[in-house]
Amino acid sequence: MATQTTAVVDRTVHAPRGRVFDVVKEWLTTVDHKKIGLMYIGYALIFLLIAGVEALMMRIQLAVPNNHFVSPQTFNQLFTMHGTTMVFFAGMPILFGFGNYLVPLMIGARDMAFPRLNAFSFWISAFGGFLLYYSYFGGSGMYGAGSAPDVGWFAYAPLTARVFSPGHSTDYWTLSILVSGVGSIGTALNIVATILCMRCPGMKMNRLPLLAWLYLVTSGLVFVTISPLTAAQIMLMLDRYLGAHFFDTQAGGSAVLWMHFFWIFGHPEVYILVLPAFGFASEIIPVFSRKAIFGYPAMVAATVGIGFISLTVWAHHMFTVGLGAPGNAFFTFSTMVISVPTGIKVFNWLATLWGGKIHFEVPMLFSLGFLFQFVVAGLTGIMLSVSPFDWQLGSSYFVVAHFHYVLVGAIVFMIFAAFYYWYPKMTGRMLDKKLGQWHFWLFLIGFHVTFDLMHIPGLLGMPRRIYTYEADRGWAGLNMAVSIGGAIQGIATLIFVYNLVHSYFKGKEAGADPWDAWTLEWSTASPPPAYNFAETPTVESRRPLWDLKHPNDPDSKYEG
Amino acid sequence: MVMTIVASMRLFPASIVDFLAAQSPTSIFSPSATPAHSIFDLSMLVLSITGGIFLVVYGLLIFVLIRYRHKPSSPQADHEPPQIYGSMQIELSWTVIPILIVVVLFLATARVIFSTESIPKPAKRIDVTVIGHQYWWEYRYPKLGVVTANELHIPVSSASDPLPTYLTMSSADTDHSFWVPRLAGKLDVIPNKVNVMWVDPQTTGLYLGQCAQYCGTQHAKMLLRVYVDTPDQFAAWVAQQKKPAADDTSVAAGKAVFEHNSCISCHTVSGTVATGRFGPDLTHLASRDTIASGAVKNTPENIRAFIDDPAAFKPGALMPAMHLNQHDLDLVTAYLTSLK
C-alpha cells in the first residue's frame, strides 16, 4: 500500500518573502531538481517568446507578395534563428525542465541521481542560448548580410564554408549547438541514471509511470544522436579554421556527408521532442478520462519500438538528394514502418477515452487538441514518406506545415497541457480556468487557420525559405490567411503568459492533489518540499494513489 | 495490378484536386510530363488511403468524446468508470492492419521509384547540362553546341514519338534544387555530385518553377523557366542560339564599354574577348524574356537598372554595382539589347 507523506506547509502561498539577494543566490547555486527544472522551463519560455516573435516577423513579410518589411538578409537570419532557437533552446530545455521536475517526483526519488551534473547541464545549455543570440552583436554573415547566423537551421554544406559564410555568425551557431549538446547529454545521462537507480521500493520497471518510460527512451535517443551532431560541428570548425575538407566541395569534400550527419541527429530529434509530449498525454488523458491507461505494455513496447526505428529513417529528409532508387525505397519503407508503433499509441489513447468519464478541464482540452492534430501530422507524414510524392512536397510549404503540425499541433499543445496540469504542483496555485479556456480556443483557431492552410501553397509549388514570392503564383491569399492565424496564436500565447503571472499571485490554492490523480507527485505537498518526500514512498502498482483511494479494489489485483 | 488499385482508389474528391490544379501555374496537381504524372497518380492513392484513415480515426474520436463525456447529472456521476487495463487481441488488430496498409503502400511506391529512377536512357533524347549558381541557372547542350542561362528550351515529347530531355545536374557553388512542379518532382543540384533527371513534356508552353533548396541570400529569386517548344520551334531556337553574337556596328561604342570594364571577367559573349564563366552567358541575351534569373522582364530599362545596381532587383546577387556613368550605362544597355 502506498504511503502518503504528511503534507508540508505550502511554501509559496504562505511563506514570507526572502530578500532579493538571498533568492537570487539560492537559485544560482541550487542543485535541487525542482528549481533546476523550473529554471529550464523559464529559460525555455523566454526563448519560445523570442522565436515566436521571429516567426511573426516572417509572417508579416510573407503576408503579401514582393513585400519589403524585412530585407532578404534579415529574413534568412529570422528563419535560421527561429528554427535553431525553437529546437535547441525552447523545445529541448522545456521538455528537459518538465523531466527534471517530474521524473524524480513520479518515481518517488528525493532528487536526480547527479544533482551537480544537473546544475552544470542547465547552465551550459543556457550559455549555448546566450552564445547564439550574442551573434547579433559579435558575428557577421554572408557577404552583405548582417550579424546573426543565416545558413538555415540545418546549415547545409557548403553554404557554411568560409567562402560562402565569412565572418563569425556561423561559428556562433556551431558553438552554441555544440555547447548546448553537452548539456543535453548531461541531462539525458542524469535522467537515465535516475530512472534506473533511484526508483522507490516497489516501483519495478513495469510499474514505472509512462512519462518516465518516455523520458528514458528520449534520453537514450539523446545519447545516440547528439554525438554525430557534435562530431559534425567539430568537423565544420576544422573545415573553417584548420583547412580540413570534410564538407568543402571545392576541395573534394562532400555536401551529402553533412546531410547524413545532420539528419541522423535531426530526425530522431523530432522523436526526442515528441516522446516527452507523448509522456504528458499518457499521464493526462487517463486522469481526465478517469480510467487507467489502456495497454500499458503495448505503450511501452511502442515507445521502445519508435526509439529504435527512429534511428533508421533519417534519409527521408534526403529523398531529393539523388540517393538512387534502392536507397529511396529503403528509407520509404523504414519511414512508413514507424507509423505502426505511433498508430498503436494513438489507438491506445483512444481506447483509454473509450468507456471513460471525460472531464473537459483545460489540460484535457489541450491533450485532445493534441490527439486530433497528431493524427493529421502522422497522415501527412505518411504522404511525405512516399518518396516520389516527397519529390514534389519536400522543401515546400507542405513540409513546413507538416512539421509544425507535429511541433506546434502536437508538442506545443502537450506542453500547454502540461503547464495547466502540473503548474498547481509547481506553484501551489491553479492556473485560471477561464483564461485557460480563452487561451485554448484562440490558440486552436489560430493554429488551424495557420497550419491547415499552409499545406496548400506547398501543393501549389511554393518552396520554403524564400523571403518573398511572385504575385502570379496564386499563393498570396493563402499566405495572408496563414499570417492572420499566426497573429491569433500570438494573442493566445500572451493570454497564457498573463495567466502564468496572474495565477502565481492570485490563483486558487491547489492543495496536494487538485485533479484527483494517481501518480506519486500528487502525494506530496504543492509545491513539494526540498527532497520531495518526508518519508520514502512504497508502491504496489502503476497507480499508487488509486490504490490508496480505492483500498478495496487496488490496481495491484489486476496488473500482470 | 498496382496501377489498377491506383485507378480504382481515386476516392479523393476530384473536384478539390481540379480546383487546386487551376490555382497556380506551379501546382503539382496539374502534371504535364510522365514523372509528374506518375507522382500525381501515386499521390491520389496515398491521399485516398490517408483520407480513409483520417475519417475512421476522427469519427471514433468524436464519437468517444460525445458518448463518454462526464455527465454531472447522471446518477453514477460520482463513481469512477470501470477500469479496463488492455486487451492483447485488440492490440494485435491495430498492429497487424496498419502493417498490411504499409505493405500495400510501399509496393505501390517502390514501383514509381524504380520506374522513374531506374529506366535505361533511350538513344533518342536531348541532353542538357544544368549548372546551379548563386543565384542563376546555366544550361549547356553539349551535343547541340548551345550555351544559355535561366531560360531552358526543350522540345515537346509525344507518345507516338517520345523525345525525353535528360538534365544532368551539378552545382558550381552551394546546394540548389531544380523544381518545375508540372514536369517532375524536384532533384537537388549539389556541388561535387552529378544528378540526372528526365522529363518528357506532353504539351508546349511555359513551365515555371524555382530553386527549392536554400542556397544563400537571394535564394527566393532563383526562378526557373522551362519553354517547351514544338520540334520546329526548338530547331529554330537551336539554330539561332548557335550563331555567334550579333555585331551591330551602331552599338560599337557600347561594346567597347562592355569590353573595357570588368563585365568580361564574368560573362561570355561569343566571338568577343568576353569569356568569363562566373555569370550568365550573354551571347543571345536579347532573345530571352527575362533577366536576373526570371526576376524581372527583359526590357532596356531593367537591363540598365540591373547593371547600375543589381541589388535593386536582387539584394545579395553576386554581381557588383558597376558604377558606370549615365552615358556609359546607356551605351552598354544599347549593346546588350542588340544581342539577339
JSON list of N, CA and C in Angstrom, two decimals, chain B residues 13 27 31 39 41 51 56 60 63 92 125 141 145 147 187 195 202 216 231 251 272 311 324:
[
{"chain": "B", "resi": 13, "resn": "PRO", "atom": "N", "xyz": [-11.61, 13.42, -53.41]},
{"chain": "B", "resi": 13, "resn": "PRO", "atom": "CA", "xyz": [-12.52, 14.18, -54.26]},
{"chain": "B", "resi": 13, "resn": "PRO", "atom": "C", "xyz": [-11.81, 14.88, -55.41]},
{"chain": "B", "resi": 27, "resn": "SER", "atom": "N", "xyz": [1.20, 24.32, -59.81]},
{"chain": "B", "resi": 27, "resn": "SER", "atom": "CA", "xyz": [0.50, 23.32, -58.99]},
{"chain": "B", "resi": 27, "resn": "SER", "atom": "C", "xyz": [0.97, 21.91, -59.32]},
{"chain": "B", "resi": 31, "resn": "PRO", "atom": "N", "xyz": [-0.14, 17.92, -63.72]},
{"chain": "B", "resi": 31, "resn": "PRO", "atom": "CA", "xyz": [1.08, 17.37, -64.30]},
{"chain": "B", "resi": 31, "resn": "PRO", "atom": "C", "xyz": [1.06, 17.39, -65.82]},
{"chain": "B", "resi": 39, "resn": "ILE", "atom": "N", "xyz": [3.79, 10.60, -60.30]},
{"chain": "B", "resi": 39, "resn": "ILE", "atom": "CA", "xyz": [3.69, 11.07, -58.91]},
{"chain": "B", "resi": 39, "resn": "ILE", "atom": "C", "xyz": [2.24, 11.44, -58.61]},
{"chain": "B", "resi": 41, "resn": "ASP", "atom": "N", "xyz": [-0.51, 10.25, -59.95]},
{"chain": "B", "resi": 41, "resn": "ASP", "atom": "CA", "xyz": [-1.33, 9.04, -59.76]},
{"chain": "B", "resi": 41, "resn": "ASP", "atom": "C", "xyz": [-1.08, 8.41, -58.40]},
{"chain": "B", "resi": 51, "resn": "GLY", "atom": "N", "xyz": [-6.78, 9.60, -46.37]},
{"chain": "B", "resi": 51, "resn": "GLY", "atom": "CA", "xyz": [-8.09, 10.20, -46.16]},
{"chain": "B", "resi": 51, "resn": "GLY", "atom": "C", "xyz": [-9.03, 9.22, -45.47]},
{"chain": "B", "resi": 56, "resn": "VAL", "atom": "N", "xyz": [-11.90, 7.50, -40.39]},
{"chain": "B", "resi": 56, "resn": "VAL", "atom": "CA", "xyz": [-12.17, 6.49, -39.37]},
{"chain": "B", "resi": 56, "resn": "VAL", "atom": "C", "xyz": [-11.74, 6.98, -37.99]},
{"chain": "B", "resi": 60, "resn": "LEU", "atom": "N", "xyz": [-14.12, 8.03, -34.79]},
{"chain": "B", "resi": 60, "resn": "LEU", "atom": "CA", "xyz": [-14.05, 7.37, -33.49]},
{"chain": "B", "resi": 60, "resn": "LEU", "atom": "C", "xyz": [-13.81, 8.39, -32.38]},
{"chain": "B", "resi": 63, "resn": "PHE", "atom": "N", "xyz": [-16.91, 10.44, -31.74]},
{"chain": "B", "resi": 63, "resn": "PHE", "atom": "CA", "xyz": [-17.91, 9.59, -31.08]},
{"chain": "B", "resi": 63, "resn": "PHE", "atom": "C", "xyz": [-17.59, 9.43, -29.59]},
{"chain": "B", "resi": 92, "resn": "LEU", "atom": "N", "xyz": [-3.26, -6.46, -31.06]},
{"chain": "B", "resi": 92, "resn": "LEU", "atom": "CA", "xyz": [-2.80, -7.15, -32.27]},
{"chain": "B", "resi": 92, "resn": "LEU", "atom": "C", "xyz": [-3.51, -6.62, -33.50]},
{"chain": "B", "resi": 125, "resn": "ARG", "atom": "N", "xyz": [17.21, 11.24, -77.49]},
{"chain": "B", "resi": 125, "resn": "ARG", "atom": "CA", "xyz": [16.92, 12.12, -76.36]},
{"chain": "B", "resi": 125, "resn": "ARG", "atom": "C", "xyz": [17.67, 13.43, -76.54]},
{"chain": "B", "resi": 141, "resn": "TYR", "atom": "N", "xyz": [24.03, 22.59, -73.83]},
{"chain": "B", "resi": 141, "resn": "TYR", "atom": "CA", "xyz": [23.56, 21.48, -74.65]},
{"chain": "B", "resi": 141, "resn": "TYR", "atom": "C", "xyz": [24.79, 20.94, -75.38]},
{"chain": "B", "resi": 145, "resn": "GLY", "atom": "N", "xyz": [25.85, 22.19, -79.10]},
{"chain": "B", "resi": 145, "resn": "GLY", "atom": "CA", "xyz": [26.74, 23.35, -79.11]},
{"chain": "B", "resi": 145, "resn": "GLY", "atom": "C", "xyz": [26.07, 24.63, -78.67]},
{"chain": "B", "resi": 147, "resn": "VAL", "atom": "N", "xyz": [24.92, 27.20, -75.44]},
{"chain": "B", "resi": 147, "resn": "VAL", "atom": "CA", "xyz": [25.06, 27.56, -74.03]},
{"chain": "B", "resi": 147, "resn": "VAL", "atom": "C", "xyz": [24.10, 28.70, -73.76]},
{"chain": "B", "resi": 187, "resn": "LEU", "atom": "N", "xyz": [14.81, 17.74, -57.86]},
{"chain": "B", "resi": 187, "resn": "LEU", "atom": "CA", "xyz": [16.04, 16.98, -57.66]},
{"chain": "B", "resi": 187, "resn": "LEU", "atom": "C", "xyz": [17.12, 17.99, -57.28]},
{"chain": "B", "resi": 195, "resn": "ASN", "atom": "N", "xyz": [23.63, 14.59, -60.57]},
{"chain": "B", "resi": 195, "resn": "ASN", "atom": "CA", "xyz": [22.29, 14.00, -60.53]},
{"chain": "B", "resi": 195, "resn": "ASN", "atom": "C", "xyz": [21.67, 14.09, -61.92]},
{"chain": "B", "resi": 202, "resn": "GLN", "atom": "N", "xyz": [4.39, 16.90, -72.42]},
{"chain": "B", "resi": 202, "resn": "GLN", "atom": "CA", "xyz": [3.45, 16.48, -73.45]},
{"chain": "B", "resi": 202, "resn": "GLN", "atom": "C", "xyz": [2.72, 17.63, -74.12]},
{"chain": "B", "resi": 216, "resn": "GLY", "atom": "N", "xyz": [21.44, 30.58, -50.31]},
{"chain": "B", "resi": 216, "resn": "GLY", "atom": "CA", "xyz": [22.11, 31.82, -49.95]},
{"chain": "B", "resi": 216, "resn": "GLY", "atom": "C", "xyz": [21.12, 32.97, -49.96]},
{"chain": "B", "resi": 231, "resn": "PRO", "atom": "N", "xyz": [8.75, 20.79, -82.18]},
{"chain": "B", "resi": 231, "resn": "PRO", "atom": "CA", "xyz": [10.04, 20.41, -82.79]},
{"chain": "B", "resi": 231, "resn": "PRO", "atom": "C", "xyz": [10.60, 21.50, -83.70]},
{"chain": "B", "resi": 251, "resn": "VAL", "atom": "N", "xyz": [26.18, 49.87, -82.32]},
{"chain": "B", "resi": 251, "resn": "VAL", "atom": "CA", "xyz": [26.36, 49.87, -80.87]},
{"chain": "B", "resi": 251, "resn": "VAL", "atom": "C", "xyz": [27.83, 49.57, -80.51]},
{"chain": "B", "resi": 272, "resn": "THR", "atom": "N", "xyz": [33.78, 37.51, -78.90]},
{"chain": "B", "resi": 272, "resn": "THR", "atom": "CA", "xyz": [34.42, 38.72, -78.37]},
{"chain": "B", "resi": 272, "resn": "THR", "atom": "C", "xyz": [35.47, 38.31, -77.35]},
{"chain": "B", "resi": 311, "resn": "ALA", "atom": "N", "xyz": [21.54, 44.91, -56.89]},
{"chain": "B", "resi": 311, "resn": "ALA", "atom": "CA", "xyz": [20.83, 44.70, -55.63]},
{"chain": "B", "resi": 311, "resn": "ALA", "atom": "C", "xyz": [19.46, 45.35, -55.63]},
{"chain": "B", "resi": 324, "resn": "LEU", "atom": "N", "xyz": [29.04, 52.72, -63.48]},
{"chain": "B", "resi": 324, "resn": "LEU", "atom": "CA", "xyz": [29.28, 53.38, -64.77]},
{"chain": "B", "resi": 324, "resn": "LEU", "atom": "C", "xyz": [28.59, 54.75, -64.74]}
]
